[in-house]
XYZ file of C-alpha atoms in Angstrom:
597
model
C 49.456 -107.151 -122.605
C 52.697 -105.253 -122.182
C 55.680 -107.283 -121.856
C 58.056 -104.602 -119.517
C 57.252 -102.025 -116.801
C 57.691 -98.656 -117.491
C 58.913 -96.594 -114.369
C 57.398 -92.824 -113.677
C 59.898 -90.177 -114.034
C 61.549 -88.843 -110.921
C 61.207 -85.122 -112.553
C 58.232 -85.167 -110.807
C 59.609 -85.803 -107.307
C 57.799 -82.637 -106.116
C 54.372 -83.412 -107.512
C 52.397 -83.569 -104.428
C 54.063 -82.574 -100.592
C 56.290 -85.025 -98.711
C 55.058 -87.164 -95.665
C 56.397 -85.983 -92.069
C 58.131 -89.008 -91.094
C 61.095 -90.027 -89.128
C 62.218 -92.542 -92.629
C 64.497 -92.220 -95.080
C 63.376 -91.601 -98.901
C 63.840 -89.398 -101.728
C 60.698 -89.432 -103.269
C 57.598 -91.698 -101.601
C 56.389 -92.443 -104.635
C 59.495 -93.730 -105.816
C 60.349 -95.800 -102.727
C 60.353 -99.344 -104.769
C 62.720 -97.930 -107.363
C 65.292 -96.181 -105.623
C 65.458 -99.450 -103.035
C 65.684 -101.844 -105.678
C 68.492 -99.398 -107.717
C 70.141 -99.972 -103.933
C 70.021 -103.627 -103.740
C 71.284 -104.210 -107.002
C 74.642 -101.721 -106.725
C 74.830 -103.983 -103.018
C 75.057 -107.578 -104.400
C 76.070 -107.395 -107.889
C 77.507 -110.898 -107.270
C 73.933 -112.449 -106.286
C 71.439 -110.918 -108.429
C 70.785 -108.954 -111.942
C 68.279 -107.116 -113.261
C 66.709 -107.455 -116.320
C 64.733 -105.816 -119.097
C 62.048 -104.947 -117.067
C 62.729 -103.208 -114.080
C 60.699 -104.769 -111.895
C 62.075 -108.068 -112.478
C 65.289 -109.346 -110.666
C 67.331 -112.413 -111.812
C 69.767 -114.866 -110.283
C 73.442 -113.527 -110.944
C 75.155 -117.105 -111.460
C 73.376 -118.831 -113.975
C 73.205 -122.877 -113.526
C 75.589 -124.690 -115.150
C 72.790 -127.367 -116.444
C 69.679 -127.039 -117.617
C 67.283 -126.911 -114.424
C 63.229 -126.090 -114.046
C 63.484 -122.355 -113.102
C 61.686 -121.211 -109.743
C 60.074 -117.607 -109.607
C 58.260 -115.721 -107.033
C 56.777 -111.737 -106.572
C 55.218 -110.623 -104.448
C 54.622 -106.610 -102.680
C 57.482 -104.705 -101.569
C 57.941 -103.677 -97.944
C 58.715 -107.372 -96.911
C 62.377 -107.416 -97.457
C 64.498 -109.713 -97.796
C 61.661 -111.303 -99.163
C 61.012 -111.430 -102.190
C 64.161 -110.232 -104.316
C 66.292 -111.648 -101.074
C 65.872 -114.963 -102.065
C 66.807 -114.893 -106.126
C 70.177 -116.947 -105.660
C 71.725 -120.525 -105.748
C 69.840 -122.833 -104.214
C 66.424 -120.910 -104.192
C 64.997 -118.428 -107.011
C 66.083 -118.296 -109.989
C 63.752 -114.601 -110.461
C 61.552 -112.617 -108.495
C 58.405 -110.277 -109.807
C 58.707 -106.991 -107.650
C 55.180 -105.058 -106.847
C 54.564 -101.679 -105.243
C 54.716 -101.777 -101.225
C 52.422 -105.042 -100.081
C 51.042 -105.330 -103.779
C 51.174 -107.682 -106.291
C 53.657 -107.438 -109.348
C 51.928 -107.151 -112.527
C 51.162 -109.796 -114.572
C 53.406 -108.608 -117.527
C 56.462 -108.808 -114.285
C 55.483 -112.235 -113.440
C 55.648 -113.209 -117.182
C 58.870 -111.356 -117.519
C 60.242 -113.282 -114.712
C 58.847 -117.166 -116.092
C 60.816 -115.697 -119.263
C 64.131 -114.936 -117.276
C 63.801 -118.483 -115.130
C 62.857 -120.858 -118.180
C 65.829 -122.897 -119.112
C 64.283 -125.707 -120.955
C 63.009 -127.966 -118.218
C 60.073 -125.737 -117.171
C 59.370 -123.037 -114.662
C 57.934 -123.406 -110.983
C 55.714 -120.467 -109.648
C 55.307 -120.727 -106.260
C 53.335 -117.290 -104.508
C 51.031 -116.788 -101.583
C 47.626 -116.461 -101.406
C 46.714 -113.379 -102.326
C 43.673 -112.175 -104.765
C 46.187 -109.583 -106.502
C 48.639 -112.448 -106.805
C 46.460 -114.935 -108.627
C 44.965 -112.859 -110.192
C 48.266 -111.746 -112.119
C 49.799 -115.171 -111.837
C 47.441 -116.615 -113.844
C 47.322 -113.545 -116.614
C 51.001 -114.513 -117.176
C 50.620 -118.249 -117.117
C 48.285 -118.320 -119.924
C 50.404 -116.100 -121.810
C 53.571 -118.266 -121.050
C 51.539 -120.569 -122.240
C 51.311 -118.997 -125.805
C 54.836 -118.856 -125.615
C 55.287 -121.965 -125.039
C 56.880 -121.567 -121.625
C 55.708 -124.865 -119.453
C 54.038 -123.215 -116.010
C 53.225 -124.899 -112.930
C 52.335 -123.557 -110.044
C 52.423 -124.156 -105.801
C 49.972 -121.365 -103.130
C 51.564 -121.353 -100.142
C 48.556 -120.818 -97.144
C 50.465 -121.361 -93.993
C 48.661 -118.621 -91.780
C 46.538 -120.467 -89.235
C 44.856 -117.342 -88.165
C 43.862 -115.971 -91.587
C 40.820 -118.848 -91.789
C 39.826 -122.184 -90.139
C 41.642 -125.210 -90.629
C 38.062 -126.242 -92.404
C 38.848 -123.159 -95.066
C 42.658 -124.195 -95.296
C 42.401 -123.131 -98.827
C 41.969 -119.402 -97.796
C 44.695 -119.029 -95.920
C 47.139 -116.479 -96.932
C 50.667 -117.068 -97.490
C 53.245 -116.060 -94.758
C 56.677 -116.952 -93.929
C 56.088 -120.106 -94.649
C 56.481 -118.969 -98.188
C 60.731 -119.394 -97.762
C 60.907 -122.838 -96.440
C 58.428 -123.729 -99.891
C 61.297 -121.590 -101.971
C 64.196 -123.500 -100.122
C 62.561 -127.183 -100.853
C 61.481 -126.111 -104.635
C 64.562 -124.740 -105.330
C 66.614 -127.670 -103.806
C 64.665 -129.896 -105.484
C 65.735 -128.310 -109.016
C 69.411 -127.581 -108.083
C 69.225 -131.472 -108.090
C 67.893 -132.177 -111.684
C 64.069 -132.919 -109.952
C 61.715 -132.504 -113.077
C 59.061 -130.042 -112.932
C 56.875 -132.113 -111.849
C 58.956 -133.246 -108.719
C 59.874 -129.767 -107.743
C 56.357 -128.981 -107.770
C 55.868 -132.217 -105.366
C 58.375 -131.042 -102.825
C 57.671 -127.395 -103.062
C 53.438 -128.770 -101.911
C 54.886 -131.192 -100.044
C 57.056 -127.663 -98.055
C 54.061 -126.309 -97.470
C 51.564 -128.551 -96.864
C 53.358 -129.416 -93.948
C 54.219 -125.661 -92.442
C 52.327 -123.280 -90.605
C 52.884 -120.316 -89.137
C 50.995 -117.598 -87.357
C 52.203 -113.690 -86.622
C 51.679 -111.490 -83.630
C 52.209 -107.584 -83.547
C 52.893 -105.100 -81.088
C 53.396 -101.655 -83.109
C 51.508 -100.707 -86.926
C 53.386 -100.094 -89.846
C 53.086 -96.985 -91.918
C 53.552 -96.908 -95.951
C 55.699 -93.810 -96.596
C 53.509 -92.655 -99.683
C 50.611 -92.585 -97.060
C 52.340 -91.161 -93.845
C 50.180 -92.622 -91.240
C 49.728 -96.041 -90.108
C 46.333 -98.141 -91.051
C 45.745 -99.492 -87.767
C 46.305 -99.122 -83.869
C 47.533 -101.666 -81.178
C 47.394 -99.406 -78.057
C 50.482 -99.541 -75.808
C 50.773 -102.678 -73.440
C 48.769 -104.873 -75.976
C 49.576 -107.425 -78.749
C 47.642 -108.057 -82.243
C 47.443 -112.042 -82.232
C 47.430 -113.330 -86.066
C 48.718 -110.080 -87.180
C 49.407 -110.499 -91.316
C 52.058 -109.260 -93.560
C 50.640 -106.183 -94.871
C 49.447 -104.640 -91.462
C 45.985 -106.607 -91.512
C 44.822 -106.335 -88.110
C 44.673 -110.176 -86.202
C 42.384 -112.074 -85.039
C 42.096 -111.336 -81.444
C 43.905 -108.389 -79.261
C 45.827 -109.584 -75.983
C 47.420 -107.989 -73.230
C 50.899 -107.972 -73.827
C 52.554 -110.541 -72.111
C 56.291 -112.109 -71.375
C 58.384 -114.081 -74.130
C 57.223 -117.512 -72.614
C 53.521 -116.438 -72.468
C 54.379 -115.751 -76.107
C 55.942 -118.590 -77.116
C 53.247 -120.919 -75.511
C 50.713 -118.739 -77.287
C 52.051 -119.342 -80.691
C 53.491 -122.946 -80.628
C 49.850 -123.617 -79.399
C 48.130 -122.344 -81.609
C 50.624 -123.559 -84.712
C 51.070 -127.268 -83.118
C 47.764 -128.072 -82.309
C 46.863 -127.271 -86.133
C 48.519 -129.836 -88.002
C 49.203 -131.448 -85.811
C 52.981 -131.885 -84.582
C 53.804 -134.924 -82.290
C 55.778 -136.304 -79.941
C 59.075 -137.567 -81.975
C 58.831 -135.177 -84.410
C 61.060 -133.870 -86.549
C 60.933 -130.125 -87.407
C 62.186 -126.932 -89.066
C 61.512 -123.623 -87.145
C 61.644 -120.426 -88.745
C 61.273 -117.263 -86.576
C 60.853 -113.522 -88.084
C 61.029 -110.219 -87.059
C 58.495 -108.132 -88.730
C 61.026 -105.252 -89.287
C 61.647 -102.968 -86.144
C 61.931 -106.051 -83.602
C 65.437 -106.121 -81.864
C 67.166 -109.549 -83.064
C 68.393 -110.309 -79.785
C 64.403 -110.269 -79.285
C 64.186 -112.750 -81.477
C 66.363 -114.988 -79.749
C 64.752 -114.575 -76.018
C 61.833 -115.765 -77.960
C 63.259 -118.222 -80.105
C 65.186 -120.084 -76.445
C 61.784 -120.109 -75.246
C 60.199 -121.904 -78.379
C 62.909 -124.310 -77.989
C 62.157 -124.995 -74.692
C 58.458 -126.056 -75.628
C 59.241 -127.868 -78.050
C 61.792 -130.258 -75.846
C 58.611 -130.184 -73.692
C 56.574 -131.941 -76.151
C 59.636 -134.081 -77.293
C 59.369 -132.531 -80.854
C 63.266 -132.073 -82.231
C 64.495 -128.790 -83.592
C 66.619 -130.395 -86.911
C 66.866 -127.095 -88.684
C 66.810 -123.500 -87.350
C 66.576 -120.010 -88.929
C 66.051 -116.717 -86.673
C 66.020 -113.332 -88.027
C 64.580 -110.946 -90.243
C 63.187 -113.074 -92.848
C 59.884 -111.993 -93.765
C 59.126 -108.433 -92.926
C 56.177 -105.773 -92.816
C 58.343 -102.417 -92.815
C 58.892 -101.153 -89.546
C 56.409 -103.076 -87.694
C 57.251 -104.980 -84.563
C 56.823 -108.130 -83.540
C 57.346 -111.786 -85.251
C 56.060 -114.451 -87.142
C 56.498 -118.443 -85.831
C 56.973 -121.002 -88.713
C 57.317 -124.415 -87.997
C 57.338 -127.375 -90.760
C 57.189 -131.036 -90.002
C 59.860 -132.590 -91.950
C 59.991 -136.414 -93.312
C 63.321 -137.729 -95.500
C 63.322 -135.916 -97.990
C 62.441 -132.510 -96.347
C 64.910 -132.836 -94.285
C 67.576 -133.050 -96.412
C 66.121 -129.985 -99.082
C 66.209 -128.047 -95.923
C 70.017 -128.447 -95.045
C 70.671 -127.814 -98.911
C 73.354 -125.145 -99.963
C 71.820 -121.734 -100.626
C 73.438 -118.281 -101.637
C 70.828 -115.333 -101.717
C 70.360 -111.717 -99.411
C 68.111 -113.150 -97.560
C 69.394 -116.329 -96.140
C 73.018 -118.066 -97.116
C 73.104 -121.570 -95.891
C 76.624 -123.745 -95.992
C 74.550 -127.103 -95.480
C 75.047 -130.179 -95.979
C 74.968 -132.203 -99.270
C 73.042 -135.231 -99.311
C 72.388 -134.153 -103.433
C 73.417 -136.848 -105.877
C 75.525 -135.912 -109.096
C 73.964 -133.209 -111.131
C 71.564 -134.468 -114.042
C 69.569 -132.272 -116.942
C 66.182 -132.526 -116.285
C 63.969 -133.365 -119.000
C 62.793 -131.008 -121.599
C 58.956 -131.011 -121.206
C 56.641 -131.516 -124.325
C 55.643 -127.519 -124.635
C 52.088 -127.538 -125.387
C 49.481 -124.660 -124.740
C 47.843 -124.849 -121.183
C 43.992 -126.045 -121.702
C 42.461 -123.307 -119.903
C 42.858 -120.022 -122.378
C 42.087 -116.463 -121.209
C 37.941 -115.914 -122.263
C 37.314 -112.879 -123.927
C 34.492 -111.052 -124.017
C 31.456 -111.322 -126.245
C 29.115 -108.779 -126.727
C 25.956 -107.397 -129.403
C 27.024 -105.919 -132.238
C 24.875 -102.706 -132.395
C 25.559 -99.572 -134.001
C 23.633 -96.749 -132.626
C 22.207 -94.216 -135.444
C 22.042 -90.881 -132.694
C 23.372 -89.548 -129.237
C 26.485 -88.761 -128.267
C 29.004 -88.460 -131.108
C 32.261 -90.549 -130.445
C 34.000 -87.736 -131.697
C 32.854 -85.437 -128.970
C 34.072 -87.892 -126.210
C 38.058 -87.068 -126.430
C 38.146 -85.787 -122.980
C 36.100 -88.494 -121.118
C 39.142 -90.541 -119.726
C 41.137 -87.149 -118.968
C 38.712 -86.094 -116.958
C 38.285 -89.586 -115.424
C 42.136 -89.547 -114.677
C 41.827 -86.276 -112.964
C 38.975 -87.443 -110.846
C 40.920 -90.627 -110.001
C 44.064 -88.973 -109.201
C 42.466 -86.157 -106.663
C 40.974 -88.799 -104.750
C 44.293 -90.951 -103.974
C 44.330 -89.690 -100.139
C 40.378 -90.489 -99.879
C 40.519 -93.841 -101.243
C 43.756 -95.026 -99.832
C 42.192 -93.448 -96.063
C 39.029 -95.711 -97.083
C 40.850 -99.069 -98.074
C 43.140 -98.632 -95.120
C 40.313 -99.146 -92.388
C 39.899 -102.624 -93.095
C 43.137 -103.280 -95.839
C 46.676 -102.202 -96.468
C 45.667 -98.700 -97.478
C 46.950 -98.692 -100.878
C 44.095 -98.525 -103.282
C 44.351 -94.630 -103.680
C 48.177 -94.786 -104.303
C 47.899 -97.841 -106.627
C 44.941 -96.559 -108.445
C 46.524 -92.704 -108.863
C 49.884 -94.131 -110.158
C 48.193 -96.887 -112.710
C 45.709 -93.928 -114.060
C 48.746 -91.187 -114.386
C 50.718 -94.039 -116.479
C 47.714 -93.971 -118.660
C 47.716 -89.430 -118.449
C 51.411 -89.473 -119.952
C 50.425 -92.429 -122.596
C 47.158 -90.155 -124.128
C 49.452 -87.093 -123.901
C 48.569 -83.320 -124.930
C 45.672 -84.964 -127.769
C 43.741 -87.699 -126.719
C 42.337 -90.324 -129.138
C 38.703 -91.398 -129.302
C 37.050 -92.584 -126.406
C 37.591 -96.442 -127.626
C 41.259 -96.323 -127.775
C 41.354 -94.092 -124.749
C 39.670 -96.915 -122.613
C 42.172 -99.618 -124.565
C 45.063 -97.096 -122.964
C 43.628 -97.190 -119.902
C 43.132 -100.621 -119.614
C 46.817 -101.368 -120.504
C 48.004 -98.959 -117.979
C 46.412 -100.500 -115.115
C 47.333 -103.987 -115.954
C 50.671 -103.388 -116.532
C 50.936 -100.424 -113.591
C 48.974 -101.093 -110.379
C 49.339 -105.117 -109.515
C 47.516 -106.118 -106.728
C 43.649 -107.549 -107.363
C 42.844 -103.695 -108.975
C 45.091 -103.822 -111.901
C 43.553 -106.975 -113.414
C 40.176 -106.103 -112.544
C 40.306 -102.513 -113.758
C 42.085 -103.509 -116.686
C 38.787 -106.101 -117.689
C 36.574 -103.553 -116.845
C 37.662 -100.964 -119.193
C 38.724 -103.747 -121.995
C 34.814 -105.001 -121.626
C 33.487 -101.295 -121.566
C 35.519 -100.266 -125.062
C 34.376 -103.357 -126.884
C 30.945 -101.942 -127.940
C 32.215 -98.600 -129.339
C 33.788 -100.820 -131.834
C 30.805 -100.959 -133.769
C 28.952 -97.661 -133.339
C 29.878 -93.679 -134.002
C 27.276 -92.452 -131.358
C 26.640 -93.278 -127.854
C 23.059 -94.234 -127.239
C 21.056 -95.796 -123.910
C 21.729 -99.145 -125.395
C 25.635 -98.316 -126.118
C 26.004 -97.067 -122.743
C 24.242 -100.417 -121.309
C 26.362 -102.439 -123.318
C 29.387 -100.703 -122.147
C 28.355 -101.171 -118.690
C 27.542 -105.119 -119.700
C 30.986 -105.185 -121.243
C 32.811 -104.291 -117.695
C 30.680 -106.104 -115.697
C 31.654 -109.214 -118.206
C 35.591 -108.307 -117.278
C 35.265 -108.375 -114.072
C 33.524 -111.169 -114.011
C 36.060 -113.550 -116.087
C 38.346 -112.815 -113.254
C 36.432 -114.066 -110.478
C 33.179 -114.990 -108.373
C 32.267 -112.032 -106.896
C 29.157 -110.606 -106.974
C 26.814 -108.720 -104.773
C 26.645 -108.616 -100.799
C 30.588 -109.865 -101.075
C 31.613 -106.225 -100.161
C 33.432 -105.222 -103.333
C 33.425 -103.003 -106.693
C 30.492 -105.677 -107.553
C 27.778 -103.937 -105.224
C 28.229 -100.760 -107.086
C 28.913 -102.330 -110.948
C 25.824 -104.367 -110.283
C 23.446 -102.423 -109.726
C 24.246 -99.946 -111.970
C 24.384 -102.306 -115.227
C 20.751 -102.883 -113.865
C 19.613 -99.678 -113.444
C 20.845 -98.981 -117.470
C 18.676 -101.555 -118.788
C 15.621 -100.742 -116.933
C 15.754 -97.210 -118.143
C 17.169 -97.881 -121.697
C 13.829 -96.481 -123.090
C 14.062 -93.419 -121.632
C 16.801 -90.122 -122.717
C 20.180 -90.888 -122.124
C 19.978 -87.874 -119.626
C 17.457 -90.339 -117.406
C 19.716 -93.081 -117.954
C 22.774 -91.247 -116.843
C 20.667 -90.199 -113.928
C 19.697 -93.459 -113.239
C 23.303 -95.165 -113.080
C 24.478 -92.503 -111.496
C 22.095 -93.174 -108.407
C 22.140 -96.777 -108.418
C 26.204 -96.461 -108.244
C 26.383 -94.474 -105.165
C 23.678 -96.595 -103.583
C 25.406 -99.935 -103.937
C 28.846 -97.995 -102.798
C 26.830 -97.487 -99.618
C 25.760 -100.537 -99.129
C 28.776 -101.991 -98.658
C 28.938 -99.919 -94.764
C 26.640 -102.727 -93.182
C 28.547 -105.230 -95.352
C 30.715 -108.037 -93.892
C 33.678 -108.823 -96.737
C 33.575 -112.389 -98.154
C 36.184 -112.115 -100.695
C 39.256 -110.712 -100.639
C 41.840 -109.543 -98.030
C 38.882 -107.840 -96.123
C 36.866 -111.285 -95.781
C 39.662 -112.617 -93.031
C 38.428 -109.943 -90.753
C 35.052 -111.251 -90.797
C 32.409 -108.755 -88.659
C 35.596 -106.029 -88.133
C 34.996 -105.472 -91.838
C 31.303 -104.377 -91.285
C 30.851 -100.235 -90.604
C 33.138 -99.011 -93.430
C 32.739 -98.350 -97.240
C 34.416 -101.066 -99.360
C 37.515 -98.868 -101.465
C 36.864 -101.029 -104.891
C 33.281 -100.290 -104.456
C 34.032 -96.759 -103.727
C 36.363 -96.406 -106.815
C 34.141 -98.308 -108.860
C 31.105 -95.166 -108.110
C 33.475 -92.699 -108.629
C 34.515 -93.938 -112.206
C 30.642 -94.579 -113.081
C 29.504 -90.681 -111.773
C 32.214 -89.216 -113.653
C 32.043 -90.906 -116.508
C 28.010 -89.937 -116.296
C 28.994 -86.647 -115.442
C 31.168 -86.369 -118.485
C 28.481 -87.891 -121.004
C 25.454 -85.874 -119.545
C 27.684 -83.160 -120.519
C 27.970 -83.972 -123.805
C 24.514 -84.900 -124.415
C 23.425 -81.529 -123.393
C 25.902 -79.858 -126.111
């Protein structure tokens, strides 16, 4: 795995024509960057960067030894995530593109630049890119003898049942979790107690969002979604997912009662009480907005005799320029109550407090031992093929495979967007050109082109893609080790070797709506024609691939982002599964080429 980012070059700045918007950028591509360069000239005194530039540290270091507490998370949400790196809360944040996941080489970059001695806390939402690349860098912090623990925060009552509590996603719920973890070490707690109190945080928070406009990612120019004039998206999320229900748009009390309802009655909240409420703009909502609403949650809450200890209104959690907010209430006991009013120093939220925090004390060093579960590689048969499709022929098979990728960015990112955040295309392009400038003007053979590739995405996109990419073309290069031709049996053990990849990532498989319903298939329809030419083979994949993309229309999504949406995710292509056919019909393409040579 790569240990830093690697940022494209802004030469390029007039690669591809710039979006008609009303915004304010330099290049769209480039949006994460040249914010970031911004926010680091603005509070020199707060936070640092480091060696990878995706990777933000606190300014002030502590003056003990202290577990370190890390976050990441997409861009697009400020303040959150970098706003929060300061005393009292983060020690570093992992920065992705706009509402993706860092990479798991940030994340490990950033459990380097928190760990102090005492152990580092990871606490994320719940988010497939995120755990995906969370748990790439624990295991190798792990091997580096970096002590890793980790909290999900899932306070989103509308993203699943209270009966699925464990796939809710992670809102702004995520701060208050931040603010009790990162009390909790400011006062010597060891790793294991900051871990407590940061579960503890969330395990008593929810939180549920409502929207009244879309949001649109500059590098796309249009927004994902509609809510129609005079209407409001009820359990709107973070990155523009569309709610659960669609109301008429009402007054701030009809609001208020709305939300408080639906976040009370979950945990529940009682008479006597004692709480923390956190209210959000999503971006573009006037702040004295805020505050009509937040006098009217007050009032409810007096209503049902449940006492306001703690406060915090304002843009806290954003989702670009979308308006409307996000609720967050959190029951608080003792100890809650006092991590809550707990000095804190950060961009985001600055907090004078109280301190009910005993004398500092080091926390203990904690026996560094490698975490049990390792990263599984994959196995395949050793077979070397005697004819076909000489390796040394196959130079231009990823080029062309970056070139197919890239052209479809708009088409893919359109596709994802109907029922997602409308970033596959953009992700996928951007991880595949990193790979274009790392082959260069002579590409090696197709083995170490694939082991390229592979690196590029999981070091370049984030989000659920970059891992899962980055398996698939690890498990599809594995078999080439041991061969100089490219046979029907090669092919299907290349095909074996992805599916494997994917596979030690996760449970998906098919009728979940993802790349799975068009890998799937296609692995299948290799080995039943692996006595046939390679030409019927290639055929054969080819077919299968674009029938299992299709399947996914009359789909409903299980896993994944999509699967909150439940039957508004059936009547559109899944984008992985999309992707995934147009990597396996290229590729085909390429080789049925070179057979016929």
């Amino acid at each position: 795995m790569r240990t830093k980012d690697t940022l494209m070059s802004n030469t390029d700045s007039k690669s591809r024509a710039i979006p008609k918007l009303d915004r304010i950028f330099n290049n769209p591509d480039h949006i994460v960057e040249d914010g970031l360069r911004g926010y680091l000239l603005a509070h020199p005194n707060i936070i640092a960067a480091t060696d990878n530039p995706r990777v933000v540290k606190r300014r002030e270091g502590s003056p003990v030894r202290k577990v370190g507490i890390i976050t990441g998370g997409g861009s697009g949400h400020e303040p959150a995530f970098l706003g929060y790196v300061g005393k009292g809360l983060l020690d570093a944040a992992a920065i992705g593109e706009i509402f993706s996941s860092p990479t798991a080489a940030s994340f490990l970059d950033a459990m380097r630049s928190a760990d102090m001695g005492a152990g580092v806390a990871c606490l994320f939402g719940n988010y497939a890119g995120d755990m995906m690349n969370v748990r790439l860098a624990v295991n190798d912090a792990a091997k580096e003898g970096i002590t890793v623990g980790t909290v999900v925060a899932n306070d989103d009552v509308a993203s699943a049942p209270k009966s699925e509590i464990a796939r809710r996603r992670g809102v702004a719920g995520e701060i208050l979790m931040w603010k009790a973890g990162g009390a909790r070490a400011e006062e010597g707690g060891s790793l294991e107690e900051v871990l407590a109190a940061a579960q503890k945080a969330i395990d008593n928070t929810r939180s549920i969002g409502v929207g009244l406009s879309p949001c649109t990612i500059v590098a796309n120019g249009h927004p994902n979604f509609k809510i129609d004039t005079g209407t409001m998206e009820v359990g709107i999320g973070h990155h523009g997912e569309p709610g659960v229900e669609v109301r008429p748009l009402a007054r701030s009390r009809e609001i208020a009662r709305m939300m408080a309802e639906h976040v009370l009655n979950d945990l529940p909240f009682q008479k006597d009480d004692n709480v923390a409420v956190l209210l959000s703009g999503l971006g573009a909502t006037p702040i004295i907005e805020l505050y009509v609403l937040f006098a009217d949650i007050a009032d409810i809450m007096k209503e049902k005799g449940i006492h306001v200890c703690h406060s915090f209104v304002g843009n806290y959690f954003t989702s670009l320029e979308m308006k409307g907010v996000t609720l967050t209430v959190m029951k608080l006991d003792e100890e809650l109550d006092r991590l809550m009013a707990h000095p804190t120093h950060s961009i985001g939220l600055t907090r004078i407090g109280t301190f009910y925090t005993p004398l500092h004390k080091e926390a203990p060093v904690i026996m560094r031992s490698l975490q049990a579960e390792i990263e599984k590689t994959v196995s395949l048969e050793k077979y070397s093929a005697v004819s076909g499709i000489p390796l040394n022929k196959t130079h231009n098979v990823v080029p062309t495979l970056i070139e197919a990728i890239i052209n479809a960015r708009e088409w893919l990112s359109e596709i994802d967007g109907k029922i997602g955040d409308g970033d596959h295309g953009i992700n996928m392009a951007k991880g595949f050109e990193r790979c274009r400038e790392r082959l260069g003007d002579n590409p090696p053979s197709l083995k170490e082109a694939l082991e390229i590739l592979s690196d590029s995405l999981l070091a370049g996109i984030g989000g659920s893609m970059g891992p899962l990419y980055g398996r698939f073309f690890t498990g599809m290069a594995q078999p080439l080790s041991h061969t100089d031709y490219i046979d029907t049996k090669i092919f299907g053990l290349m095909l074996d070797g992805a599916e494997a990849g994917i596979r030690s990532l996760g449970n998906a498989d098919i009728g979940d709506k993802t790349l799975m319903d068009t890998l799937v298939p296609a692995v299948r329809a290799c080995h039943e024609s692996e006595q046939q030419s390679l030409q019927e083979c290639l055929k054969s994949v080819s077919e299968a691939a674009e029938k299992g993309r299709d399947s996914t229309i009359d789909l409903v999504a299980r896993i994944g982002r999509a699967s909150r949406l439940g039957e508004r995710s059936r009547g559109v292509l899944d984008a992985g599964a999309t992707s995934c056919c147009l990597i396996l019909q290229t590729m085909v393409h390429s080789l049925a080429a070179l057979d016929e040579s």
